[in-house]
Amino acid sequence: MPAPLTGTPVSPRPSPGPFAHPRRLAAAVAAALVAALLLLVPAPAAHADPPPLSQGRPVTASSQENGGTPATAAVDGNDGTRWSSAFSDPQWIQVDLGAPAALGKVVLKWEAAYAKAYRIELSTDGTAWTTAYSTANGPGGTETLNISGTARYVRMYGTARATGYGYSLWEFQVFGTGGSTLPGGGDLGPNVLVFDPSTPDIQGKLDQVFRQQEAAQFGDGRYALLFKPGTYNGINANLGFYTSIAGLGLNPDDTTFNGDVTVDAGWFNGNATQNFWRSAENLALNPVSGTDRWAVAQAAPFRRMHVKGGLNLAPNGYGWASGGYIADSRIDGTVGPYSQQQWYTRDSSVGGWTNGVWNMTFSGVRGAPAQSFPNPPYTTLDTTPVSREKPFLYLDGNDYKVFVPAKRTNARDVSWGSGATPGSSVPLSQFYVVKPGASAAIINQALAQGLNLLFTPGIYHVDRPIEVTRPDTVVLGLGLATIVPDNGVTALRVADVDGVRLAGLLIDAGPVNSPVLLQVGPPGASANHSADPTTVQDVFVRVGGAGAGRATTGMEINSNHTIVDHTWLWRADHGSGVGWDTNRADYGLTVNGSDVLATGLFVEHFNKYDVQWNGERGRTVFFQNEKAYDAPNQAAIQNGGVRGFAAYKVADSVTTHEGWGLGSYCYYNVDPTIVQDHGFQVPDRPGVRLHDVLVVSLGGKGQYAHVVNSTGAPTSGTSTTPSTLVSYP
């Protein structure tokens, strides 16, 4: 083992003033004269320190005091954010410089809770450590330590605290030469297929992907099919699981198919209720028959599409279907949902709409049917209160960029109707292109460098949370890129900052319970983000199905003004690793932030509350839910004196909340005698209002006693007929 390295602390010492002693008076006068003469001599140029090698690097710590004091705050270059540890000894914080560096100095900027005794340790592999500096009498404040040595990893290892609190650093700065940075941009990886009109055998390649993905509901394949601007003839793009198709123009009409983008249900005997996890975006279609078929269920967005004809949302033969979501799209002809149980359409234009089964909800849709719930079951809002379209990849000449649409207030119709969508473009060089095999440490290093993230299609296991701490960061997934947290960690956390965009991701729970899978803002987040809210779009959560997974909460929203625009949070009712306690997940969505808006909220099968809303002034436009099928008996879902946990629970403390187009279904097939007191539970206050609410017993497998609280007729018998309320109260 090499000999320990040594270093000398460098700390400026205050000196007495020049007039502290009479003998110094003459010297002070002389010094003043010399200083005056020196004003005539040019001063040497100041040499500022280069940026620390540690700034923005992956960082870990032995603990953190709370969600607002993560380790990343000590290397973010901001003296107003800090890392703090648990209140015990020993504790450490460690930074990865990315590559070996020749080190010269460490600067510790302590908060009031500092280390009395600690070591600065160096390592080339993160396992074997040598001591570069140690003290048993640290002074706190800002300590500048001269060290020497070559290392990739540097840590502060605290052995004795100076206070009763933990260790707390505003900044942990490492200076030297070397280290490494991650490049932005690059190719899009092996699972992105890019076509132009001259590409040979386009149809053959599309068919090959479809054959592989058609029935691969829990498979590992992930694909993005991208089409450069131009016209494509004779195309029929059948989409299977985990397949996204998109045009690479700035507007949908830049990429035109004389043909179809098709989802049908032949693989499942004409039943479309499991056609999950696929998407179509940013294309114009001239359907061969005049009508395109998009027979999907949950987690299958249809965005920025221009259908120059009609759109059929039912499978061939009109078998069962349970979807779905359309946004920022223009359908020139008629939309026929036929057997679709529910659907939400936002900020779009339709030539007509033919029918509805239980819950058809529209906001900001030109051509939508008039408000008429429950017969027909149309809930129609003239505008969407706040919306911002999902970021998307496009080509500017030969250069890939990501377009980030601007926020719209009281939106109606498509964002691209009068030309380009308002917003801004970010070159791919400002993104770290994440490819299969990337670790959480590398991903966090890219974020800390100031890069955005573009996840290429694949499955990514993370052993620590992905930490998004910079305002306006874009995290965009292609081809249902899937993040799996290992060892019970949170998959992705967002700081309480403005304007983060999360889009196009599937978060799949691991076998060790995670307290939460996606967290937007730390607990107690309080900043005002009304001008630039964080958006969560086409971000899906799955617990079980692909294997036993566990999580206490699927998604937790703590930041104020967050927009959740189309999500499906699903505790699996089929697939692998499924059982009442096998894929345990108590809560789907928990909202603690104020002024949060959900547009297109699908949450199903959680063991307790599917949605629990604790924040003030929350709003939901469209909600679809099924209670957990597999409850073993009435006692398993007993909630104190209430039979069953509500699908949608607004906390008793909330004074203002509003929802439109809300439905909950039960199918207690293990014990059909189970009774659910209500689908919705809200406080009885004038500011809490629900519009167009329904509950349904599917085939009589379990029953609802009421719709909201103790109001609304019960479901009864085996008739799958909704019990409805036009308004509550």
XYZ file of C-alpha atoms in Angstrom:
729
model
C 0.000 0.000 0.000
C 1.524 3.414 -0.872
C 2.581 5.700 1.928
C -0.082 8.189 3.072
C 0.057 11.535 1.307
C 0.342 14.666 3.419
C -0.936 18.176 2.975
C -0.872 21.508 4.724
C -4.014 23.522 5.461
C -3.886 27.037 4.060
C -6.066 29.522 5.942
C -5.678 33.326 5.915
C -5.061 34.790 9.363
C -6.467 38.237 10.212
C -3.818 40.828 11.210
C -4.228 43.809 13.580
C -5.083 47.162 12.006
C -2.161 49.517 11.169
C -2.996 51.873 14.028
C -3.274 49.255 16.772
C 0.049 50.388 18.305
C 1.669 53.914 18.313
C 4.956 52.587 16.937
C 3.110 51.586 13.763
C 1.899 55.082 12.951
C 5.048 56.161 11.089
C 5.192 52.873 9.251
C 1.566 53.301 8.225
C 2.222 56.779 6.809
C 5.192 55.462 4.840
C 3.139 52.563 3.592
C 0.449 54.951 2.397
C 3.016 56.921 0.377
C 4.362 53.741 -1.194
C 0.822 52.633 -2.029
C 0.160 55.952 -3.744
C 3.279 55.506 -5.894
C 2.239 51.962 -6.747
C -0.959 53.303 -8.287
C 1.260 54.542 -11.132
C 2.604 51.030 -11.801
C 0.372 48.606 -13.783
C -0.847 45.764 -11.579
C -0.190 42.202 -12.692
C -3.201 40.427 -14.193
C -5.296 38.473 -11.697
C -5.321 34.719 -12.141
C -8.650 33.180 -11.110
C -8.795 29.518 -10.220
C -10.057 27.292 -13.034
C -13.391 25.586 -12.355
C -13.121 22.726 -9.864
C -12.674 19.283 -11.368
C -15.413 18.162 -8.979
C -18.092 20.521 -10.244
C -20.963 18.633 -11.777
C -19.372 15.214 -11.273
C -21.154 12.101 -9.978
C -21.188 12.248 -6.203
C -22.307 9.875 -3.464
C -22.573 10.166 0.291
C -23.020 7.927 3.275
C -26.358 9.588 4.039
C -28.365 12.764 3.589
C -30.377 14.625 6.176
C -33.452 15.060 3.944
C -34.570 15.310 0.330
C -33.512 18.962 0.127
C -29.855 18.341 0.971
C -28.572 15.788 -1.568
C -24.906 15.080 -2.199
C -25.194 16.679 -5.644
C -25.748 20.066 -3.986
C -22.119 20.068 -2.753
C -20.678 19.919 -6.277
C -23.156 22.106 -8.175
C -21.116 25.340 -7.993
C -23.863 27.035 -5.972
C -22.913 28.335 -2.535
C -26.600 28.507 -1.643
C -27.245 24.756 -1.815
C -25.715 22.158 0.457
C -25.286 18.526 1.328
C -25.963 17.529 4.922
C -25.657 14.111 6.501
C -27.424 12.178 9.197
C -26.617 13.198 12.789
C -24.034 10.494 13.487
C -20.371 9.544 12.977
C -18.698 8.611 10.727
C -20.061 10.118 7.487
C -18.527 10.747 4.082
C -19.057 12.411 0.730
C -17.242 11.162 -2.371
C -16.835 12.621 -5.871
C -15.886 10.761 -9.041
C -13.714 12.903 -11.333
C -14.314 10.525 -14.242
C -10.627 9.814 -14.858
C -7.360 10.100 -12.904
C -6.341 13.689 -12.202
C -3.241 15.331 -10.722
C -4.594 17.044 -7.623
C -3.381 20.217 -5.956
C -6.068 21.595 -3.707
C -9.351 20.822 -1.938
C -11.693 23.564 -0.728
C -14.317 22.763 1.905
C -17.054 25.381 2.350
C -18.720 24.342 5.582
C -22.143 25.360 6.773
C -22.504 25.931 10.544
C -22.564 22.160 11.067
C -18.943 21.281 10.262
C -16.377 18.574 10.915
C -14.044 18.761 13.881
C -12.087 15.684 12.779
C -11.937 14.430 9.218
C -9.694 13.084 6.455
C -9.358 13.892 2.777
C -8.874 10.542 1.048
C -7.884 9.628 -2.497
C -8.468 6.522 -4.602
C -7.902 5.347 -8.143
C -10.655 2.705 -8.037
C -13.138 3.847 -5.365
C -12.144 0.932 -3.117
C -8.584 1.390 -1.801
C -8.053 4.780 -0.142
C -5.013 6.804 0.931
C -5.045 9.825 3.216
C -4.056 13.142 1.635
C -4.881 15.272 4.672
C -6.235 14.769 8.172
C -7.060 16.926 11.163
C -8.563 16.489 14.609
C -9.296 20.199 15.085
C -10.966 21.543 11.949
C -11.932 25.238 12.196
C -15.039 25.149 9.963
C -15.843 28.022 7.622
C -13.981 27.840 4.314
C -10.933 25.578 4.512
C -8.419 25.503 1.660
C -6.183 22.432 1.799
C -3.082 21.987 -0.320
C -2.730 18.321 -1.278
C -0.842 16.286 -3.818
C -1.503 12.985 -5.511
C -3.197 11.408 -8.501
C -6.694 10.021 -8.075
C -10.053 9.598 -9.749
C -12.056 9.507 -6.520
C -11.795 12.044 -3.683
C -13.733 11.942 -0.445
C -14.122 13.822 2.788
C -14.384 11.234 5.574
C -15.704 12.809 8.776
C -15.011 11.080 12.090
C -16.157 13.703 14.641
C -18.742 16.452 14.296
C -18.280 19.893 15.814
C -22.013 20.228 16.555
C -24.943 17.998 17.407
C -26.074 18.113 13.782
C -24.599 16.256 10.838
C -21.849 17.240 8.421
C -22.947 20.037 6.105
C -21.034 21.370 3.083
C -22.087 24.200 0.813
C -19.372 23.098 -1.621
C -16.799 20.296 -1.850
C -14.303 21.509 -4.456
C -11.382 19.545 -5.873
C -8.775 21.343 -8.014
C -6.091 19.938 -10.272
C -5.536 18.883 -13.860
C -7.099 15.933 -15.642
C -10.463 14.294 -15.038
C -12.914 13.847 -17.889
C -16.061 15.250 -19.409
C -18.820 13.493 -21.278
C -19.554 14.504 -24.865
C -22.938 15.694 -26.053
C -24.614 14.447 -29.218
C -23.570 11.409 -31.221
C -25.471 8.605 -32.901
C -28.860 7.395 -31.693
C -27.867 3.842 -30.860
C -28.744 0.418 -32.258
C -32.506 0.438 -31.648
C -33.363 3.608 -33.559
C -34.163 3.000 -37.234
C -34.052 6.145 -39.375
C -35.701 6.139 -42.818
C -35.866 8.530 -45.723
C -38.039 8.153 -48.841
C -35.164 6.477 -50.726
C -34.480 3.805 -48.070
C -34.893 0.370 -49.697
C -37.510 -2.082 -48.397
C -38.995 0.184 -45.727
C -42.064 -2.027 -45.442
C -39.935 -5.127 -44.937
C -38.070 -3.526 -42.043
C -41.303 -2.319 -40.445
C -42.816 -5.785 -40.751
C -39.725 -7.369 -39.195
C -39.946 -5.162 -36.106
C -43.693 -5.791 -35.854
C -43.308 -9.569 -35.992
C -40.869 -9.377 -33.103
C -42.920 -6.928 -31.013
C -46.543 -7.767 -31.831
C -47.129 -10.020 -28.809
C -44.007 -9.202 -26.726
C -45.986 -7.616 -23.919
C -43.239 -8.069 -21.334
C -40.277 -8.513 -23.680
C -36.945 -6.690 -23.730
C -37.165 -5.220 -27.237
C -37.416 -1.420 -27.577
C -37.594 0.390 -30.933
C -38.008 3.895 -32.325
C -38.889 4.198 -36.026
C -37.998 7.699 -37.252
C -38.882 9.108 -40.671
C -37.104 12.047 -42.238
C -39.262 14.728 -43.864
C -40.702 13.699 -47.207
C -43.467 11.596 -48.727
C -43.653 7.818 -48.276
C -45.912 5.734 -50.480
C -47.544 2.392 -49.757
C -46.675 2.293 -46.049
C -48.567 0.273 -43.454
C -46.667 0.622 -40.179
C -48.136 -1.925 -37.773
C -47.009 -1.105 -34.237
C -46.417 -3.712 -31.547
C -45.271 -3.331 -27.955
C -42.511 -0.850 -27.060
C -42.481 0.604 -30.574
C -42.657 4.324 -31.299
C -43.039 5.859 -34.724
C -42.420 9.543 -35.422
C -41.705 12.029 -38.156
C -38.559 14.133 -37.993
C -40.067 17.316 -39.358
C -40.793 20.437 -37.390
C -44.504 20.036 -38.241
C -46.570 16.872 -38.792
C -47.214 17.686 -42.462
C -43.463 17.683 -43.156
C -43.541 13.854 -43.104
C -46.451 12.311 -44.990
C -47.459 8.668 -45.350
C -49.682 7.685 -48.212
C -50.639 4.789 -46.025
C -51.374 3.918 -42.409
C -50.009 3.636 -38.905
C -51.957 0.697 -37.523
C -52.670 -0.882 -34.167
C -55.022 -3.873 -34.193
C -55.561 -6.817 -31.865
C -55.076 -9.967 -33.914
C -52.437 -11.191 -31.474
C -55.055 -11.219 -28.665
C -58.039 -12.632 -30.574
C -59.511 -9.237 -31.363
C -59.327 -7.922 -27.775
C -57.531 -4.545 -27.645
C -57.588 -4.072 -23.858
C -53.891 -5.012 -23.560
C -52.503 -2.953 -26.453
C -50.214 -0.924 -24.169
C -46.827 0.861 -24.499
C -46.509 2.231 -28.044
C -46.841 5.664 -29.640
C -47.277 7.648 -32.852
C -46.124 11.250 -33.216
C -45.555 14.050 -35.693
C -46.798 12.419 -38.904
C -49.424 13.121 -41.553
C -51.416 10.143 -42.859
C -53.482 9.627 -46.004
C -55.114 6.321 -44.961
C -55.498 3.805 -47.774
C -59.139 3.094 -46.924
C -59.857 6.641 -45.825
C -59.784 5.642 -42.141
C -56.770 4.786 -39.983
C -57.064 2.168 -37.197
C -55.627 2.951 -33.737
C -57.084 0.300 -31.414
C -55.093 0.853 -28.244
C -55.446 0.682 -24.494
C -53.450 2.648 -21.891
C -49.965 4.138 -22.390
C -50.332 4.541 -26.159
C -50.254 8.264 -26.978
C -51.262 9.665 -30.362
C -49.578 13.109 -30.513
C -49.040 15.778 -33.174
C -50.694 13.602 -35.803
C -52.593 14.807 -38.871
C -54.994 12.176 -40.173
C -56.343 13.257 -43.552
C -59.353 11.030 -43.135
C -61.082 9.234 -40.288
C -59.737 7.444 -37.205
C -61.135 4.139 -35.904
C -60.233 3.453 -32.248
C -61.698 -0.066 -32.146
C -60.120 -3.363 -33.209
C -61.206 -5.230 -36.297
C -64.535 -6.834 -35.403
C -65.206 -4.215 -32.678
C -63.850 -6.325 -29.840
C -63.206 -4.870 -26.398
C -60.985 -1.805 -26.056
C -59.883 0.323 -23.112
C -57.947 3.482 -24.025
C -56.718 6.106 -24.641
C -55.201 9.562 -25.387
C -54.940 12.030 -28.277
C -53.212 15.419 -28.071
C -52.216 18.221 -30.451
C -53.658 16.273 -33.389
C -55.926 17.035 -36.316
C -58.294 14.361 -37.602
C -60.002 15.743 -40.693
C -62.669 13.041 -40.713
C -64.688 11.399 -37.973
C -63.268 9.655 -34.924
C -65.085 6.396 -34.163
C -64.338 5.088 -30.655
C -67.005 2.350 -30.946
C -66.098 -0.141 -28.180
C -63.628 2.115 -26.359
C -64.695 2.347 -22.713
C -63.083 5.754 -22.182
C -60.954 8.297 -24.018
C -59.349 11.705 -23.435
C -58.609 14.160 -26.253
C -56.758 17.435 -25.615
C -55.990 20.553 -27.688
C -56.911 19.000 -31.015
C -59.326 19.248 -33.926
C -61.750 16.550 -35.090
C -64.180 16.404 -37.979
C -66.684 14.541 -35.831
C -67.089 12.012 -32.992
C -69.534 9.151 -33.299
C -70.261 7.684 -29.863
C -69.079 6.927 -26.343
C -69.355 4.040 -23.907
C -68.693 5.343 -20.369
C -66.405 8.384 -20.353
C -65.357 10.481 -23.336
C -63.601 13.668 -22.182
C -62.437 16.605 -24.307
C -60.579 19.808 -23.444
C -59.611 22.437 -26.016
C -60.891 20.307 -28.924
C -62.359 22.002 -31.965
C -65.227 19.905 -33.290
C -65.776 18.026 -30.012
C -69.331 16.995 -29.193
C -71.272 19.227 -26.843
C -71.344 18.623 -23.102
C -73.969 15.942 -22.419
C -72.779 13.599 -19.628
C -74.072 11.002 -18.835
C -76.092 10.397 -22.006
C -74.115 10.459 -24.231
C -71.172 10.353 -21.786
C -69.402 13.457 -23.129
C -67.495 15.815 -20.827
C -66.406 18.834 -22.858
C -64.271 21.766 -21.702
C -63.866 24.557 -24.219
C -60.166 25.014 -23.370
C -57.384 23.305 -21.427
C -56.385 25.462 -18.426
C -52.604 25.065 -18.897
C -50.745 22.874 -21.354
C -47.349 22.487 -22.951
C -46.764 19.955 -25.671
C -44.219 17.192 -25.304
C -40.631 17.838 -26.530
C -39.746 15.999 -29.737
C -36.720 15.146 -31.855
C -36.500 16.656 -35.341
C -34.034 17.346 -38.146
C -32.881 20.857 -38.982
C -31.122 20.144 -42.267
C -28.754 17.358 -41.279
C -28.644 18.283 -37.602
C -30.755 16.650 -34.927
C -32.413 19.004 -32.481
C -35.058 18.700 -29.787
C -37.951 21.119 -29.990
C -39.310 22.263 -26.624
C -42.828 23.718 -27.014
C -43.885 26.770 -25.029
C -46.540 26.847 -22.330
C -50.088 27.595 -23.440
C -52.873 28.988 -21.247
C -56.527 28.256 -22.014
C -55.391 26.375 -25.114
C -57.678 25.260 -27.904
C -56.888 23.396 -31.141
C -53.448 22.221 -32.290
C -50.294 24.156 -31.475
C -49.078 23.959 -35.096
C -52.207 25.227 -36.830
C -50.715 28.566 -37.824
C -47.187 27.366 -38.594
C -44.456 26.198 -36.264
C -45.370 25.487 -32.658
C -44.147 28.312 -30.385
C -41.113 27.221 -28.412
C -37.366 26.782 -28.666
C -34.882 24.341 -30.182
C -32.032 22.644 -28.351
C -29.237 21.090 -30.453
C -28.419 17.441 -29.854
C -24.911 18.533 -28.812
C -26.524 19.741 -25.573
C -27.863 16.244 -24.838
C -26.088 13.234 -23.472
C -27.336 10.430 -25.700
C -27.941 7.593 -23.232
C -27.430 4.111 -24.660
C -28.012 0.669 -23.146
C -25.356 -0.126 -20.560
C -25.053 3.436 -19.234
C -24.830 3.552 -15.434
C -26.634 5.948 -13.110
C -23.259 7.473 -12.202
C -22.552 8.329 -15.850
C -26.081 9.637 -16.378
C -25.757 11.845 -13.297
C -22.357 13.054 -14.453
C -23.923 14.180 -17.724
C -26.689 15.996 -15.867
C -24.207 17.637 -13.528
C -22.201 18.867 -16.532
C -25.316 20.712 -17.680
C -26.321 18.267 -20.410
C -29.899 17.205 -21.085
C -30.703 13.513 -21.546
C -31.946 11.634 -24.605
C -32.572 7.997 -23.659
C -32.350 5.734 -26.688
C -34.572 2.615 -26.705
C -33.423 0.084 -24.119
C -33.671 -1.041 -20.503
C -31.547 0.835 -17.950
C -30.828 -0.519 -14.486
C -29.874 2.177 -11.974
C -28.275 1.582 -8.587
C -28.894 5.140 -7.413
C -31.449 7.803 -8.319
C -31.066 9.790 -11.510
C -30.848 13.331 -10.109
C -32.225 16.229 -12.169
C -31.199 19.434 -10.425
C -30.863 22.063 -13.192
C -33.853 24.209 -14.229
C -35.299 23.532 -17.703
C -33.512 20.203 -18.109
C -35.064 17.992 -20.788
C -35.166 14.227 -20.147
C -36.634 12.608 -23.263
C -37.000 8.894 -23.964
C -37.313 7.213 -27.349
C -38.996 3.856 -27.931
C -40.380 3.483 -24.381
C -36.901 3.613 -22.826
C -37.267 1.794 -19.513
C -35.612 2.604 -16.174
C -35.434 -0.134 -13.531
C -34.303 0.855 -10.005
C -32.123 -1.730 -8.272
C -31.796 -2.298 -4.530
C -34.886 -0.283 -3.637
C -33.696 3.118 -4.826
C -35.870 5.832 -6.354
C -35.459 5.692 -10.132
C -35.612 9.414 -10.875
C -35.729 12.529 -8.705
C -36.261 16.131 -9.759
C -35.204 19.072 -7.604
C -37.605 21.920 -6.811
C -36.590 23.922 -9.884
C -38.371 25.496 -12.843
C -39.316 23.939 -16.117
C -37.970 20.388 -16.123
C -39.447 18.283 -18.952
C -39.765 14.545 -18.379
C -41.185 12.687 -21.372
C -41.409 9.280 -23.019
C -40.202 6.949 -20.246
C -41.357 3.727 -18.595
C -40.269 3.229 -14.985
C -40.433 -0.441 -14.018
C -40.216 -1.320 -10.306
C -37.463 -3.686 -9.205
C -37.846 -6.649 -6.829
C -36.650 -4.682 -3.767
C -39.267 -2.193 -2.566
C -38.641 1.415 -3.610
C -40.270 4.054 -1.382
C -41.150 6.014 -4.521
C -40.296 5.395 -8.187
C -40.529 8.951 -9.551
C -40.314 11.997 -7.303
C -40.836 15.528 -8.635
C -39.536 17.949 -6.033
C -38.306 16.953 -2.564
C -40.736 16.706 0.350
C -41.614 20.204 1.499
C -40.956 21.805 -1.898
C -42.371 25.322 -1.834
C -41.127 27.354 -4.824
C -43.543 29.048 -7.226
C -43.239 27.543 -10.713
C -46.344 29.085 -12.290
C -44.363 30.826 -15.042
C -42.335 27.738 -15.964
C -43.827 24.515 -14.577
C -42.278 21.086 -14.706
C -44.113 18.749 -17.089
C -44.392 14.953 -16.853
C -45.628 13.605 -20.209
C -46.025 10.037 -21.423
C -44.140 8.857 -18.339
C -45.490 5.483 -17.280
C -44.966 3.461 -14.097
C -45.267 -0.317 -13.853
C -45.119 -2.517 -10.747
C -44.991 -6.203 -11.676
C -45.886 -7.854 -14.953
C -42.353 -8.141 -16.285
C -41.341 -9.755 -12.980
C -41.993 -9.223 -9.293
C -41.692 -5.516 -8.529
C -42.466 -3.538 -5.396
C -42.883 0.137 -4.535
C -44.715 2.044 -1.841
C -45.640 4.917 -4.189
C -45.438 5.055 -7.965
C -45.217 8.816 -8.548
C -44.937 11.618 -5.989
C -45.441 15.249 -7.019
C -44.133 17.744 -4.462
C -43.291 20.726 -6.706
C -46.010 23.328 -7.119
C -47.645 23.933 -10.536
C -46.422 20.633 -12.020
C -48.360 19.447 -15.083
C -48.856 15.676 -15.362
C -49.973 15.232 -18.962
C -50.849 11.643 -19.782
C -49.543 9.000 -17.453
C -50.485 5.394 -16.757
C -49.468 4.153 -13.327
C -50.112 0.418 -13.261
C -49.772 -2.220 -10.604
C -49.921 -5.291 -12.832
C -52.960 -7.542 -12.763
C -51.394 -10.053 -15.184
C -47.968 -11.168 -16.348
C -45.121 -12.416 -14.159
C -44.664 -11.603 -10.477
C -48.298 -10.754 -9.781
C -50.089 -11.254 -6.450
C -51.677 -9.192 -3.676
C -48.409 -9.113 -1.729
C -46.027 -10.191 -4.510
C -46.110 -6.897 -6.412
C -47.218 -4.796 -3.481
C -47.680 -1.083 -4.222
C -49.908 0.930 -1.914
C -50.243 4.230 -3.764
C -50.168 5.103 -7.460
C -49.970 8.904 -7.389
C -49.439 11.148 -4.377
C -49.721 14.907 -4.933
C -48.386 17.158 -2.190
C -47.644 20.251 -4.290
C -50.131 23.055 -4.792
C -51.697 24.095 -8.112
C -50.850 20.766 -9.760
C -52.770 19.939 -12.952
C -53.331 16.420 -14.310
C -54.594 16.015 -17.868
C -55.154 12.406 -18.861
C -54.625 10.511 -15.599
C -54.770 6.696 -15.754
C -54.022 4.890 -12.448
C -54.899 1.250 -11.787
C -54.850 -1.608 -9.277
C -52.894 -0.188 -6.311
C -53.324 -1.838 -2.930
C -54.622 1.288 -1.165
C -55.392 4.734 -2.651
C -54.736 4.858 -6.367
C -54.574 8.661 -6.121
C -54.131 10.613 -2.895
C -54.209 14.377 -3.395
C -52.946 16.453 -0.494
C -52.045 19.717 -2.242
C -54.268 22.755 -2.597
C -55.968 23.927 -5.792
C -55.369 20.705 -7.675
C -57.204 19.998 -10.926
C -57.738 16.814 -12.932
C -59.171 16.673 -16.431
C -60.032 12.990 -17.084
C -59.307 10.137 -14.703
C -59.558 6.402 -15.425
C -59.135 3.760 -12.772
C -59.643 0.114 -11.968
C -59.360 -1.014 -8.379
C -57.046 -3.944 -7.649
C -58.562 -7.161 -8.969
C -56.751 -9.428 -6.567
C -57.915 -8.271 -3.128
C -58.335 -11.593 -1.294
C -61.300 -10.527 0.860
C -63.147 -7.568 2.366
C -60.781 -7.341 5.330
C -57.761 -6.877 3.067
C -59.075 -3.541 1.796
C -60.762 -2.310 4.968
C -59.811 1.340 5.600
C -60.686 1.870 9.240
C -64.466 2.175 9.245
C -64.613 2.574 5.452
C -65.031 -0.386 3.134
C -62.242 -0.030 0.589
C -59.728 2.664 -0.220
C -61.093 5.227 -2.659
C -59.676 5.301 -6.162
C -59.314 9.083 -5.854
C -58.894 10.569 -2.388
C -58.670 14.301 -1.709
C -57.259 14.999 1.755
C -59.617 16.295 4.438
C -57.430 19.393 4.840
C -57.869 20.536 1.213
C -60.150 23.543 0.677
C -60.019 23.853 -3.143
C -59.963 21.074 -5.741
C -61.739 20.378 -9.024
C -62.065 17.430 -11.391
C -63.861 16.656 -14.654
C -64.600 13.323 -16.343
C -63.638 10.865 -13.572
C -64.300 7.117 -13.638
C -63.493 4.162 -11.389
C -64.244 0.481 -12.099
C -64.096 -2.567 -9.850
C -63.509 -6.184 -10.791
C -62.928 -8.128 -7.585
C -62.569 -11.504 -9.252
C -60.921 -13.242 -6.265
C -63.789 -12.328 -3.922
C -66.806 -11.006 -5.867
C -68.661 -10.272 -2.596
C -66.407 -7.303 -1.798
C -68.207 -3.972 -1.421
C -66.414 -0.671 -2.012
C -68.092 2.192 -0.132
C -67.248 4.702 -2.876
C -64.918 5.358 -5.785
C -64.184 8.960 -4.756
C -63.625 10.500 -1.335
C -63.403 14.283 -0.943
C -63.939 16.818 1.839
C -67.333 18.520 1.868
C -66.269 22.094 1.203
C -67.619 24.663 -1.282
C -64.286 24.842 -3.072
C -64.087 21.078 -3.729
C -66.086 20.178 -6.846
C -66.264 17.132 -9.099
C -68.030 17.044 -12.457
C -69.205 14.028 -14.479
C -68.226 11.162 -12.181
C -68.995 7.462 -12.585
C -68.352 4.083 -11.005
C -68.837 0.712 -12.733
C -68.922 -2.868 -11.489
C -67.486 -5.044 -14.249
C -69.767 -8.035 -14.559
C -70.848 -7.779 -10.926
C -67.425 -8.747 -9.540
C -67.693 -6.567 -6.447
C -69.928 -3.529 -6.022
C -69.764 0.178 -5.213
C -72.183 1.419 -2.569
C -71.863 5.063 -3.718
C -70.077 7.231 -6.263
C -68.646 10.061 -4.132
C -68.581 9.820 -0.333
C -72.119 8.675 0.567
C -73.726 10.161 -2.557
C -74.753 8.360 -5.737
C -76.670 5.184 -6.436
C -74.969 1.836 -5.879
C -73.983 -0.441 -8.700
C -76.031 -3.606 -8.685
C -76.131 -7.141 -9.972
C -74.114 -8.372 -12.899
C -75.093 -5.507 -15.187
C -72.030 -3.498 -16.191
C -73.929 -0.224 -16.043
C -72.337 2.942 -14.629
C -73.694 4.758 -11.621
C -73.158 8.451 -12.334
C -73.139 11.911 -10.780
C -73.229 15.010 -12.955
C -71.761 17.100 -10.140
C -70.641 16.872 -6.536
C -71.734 18.459 -4.374
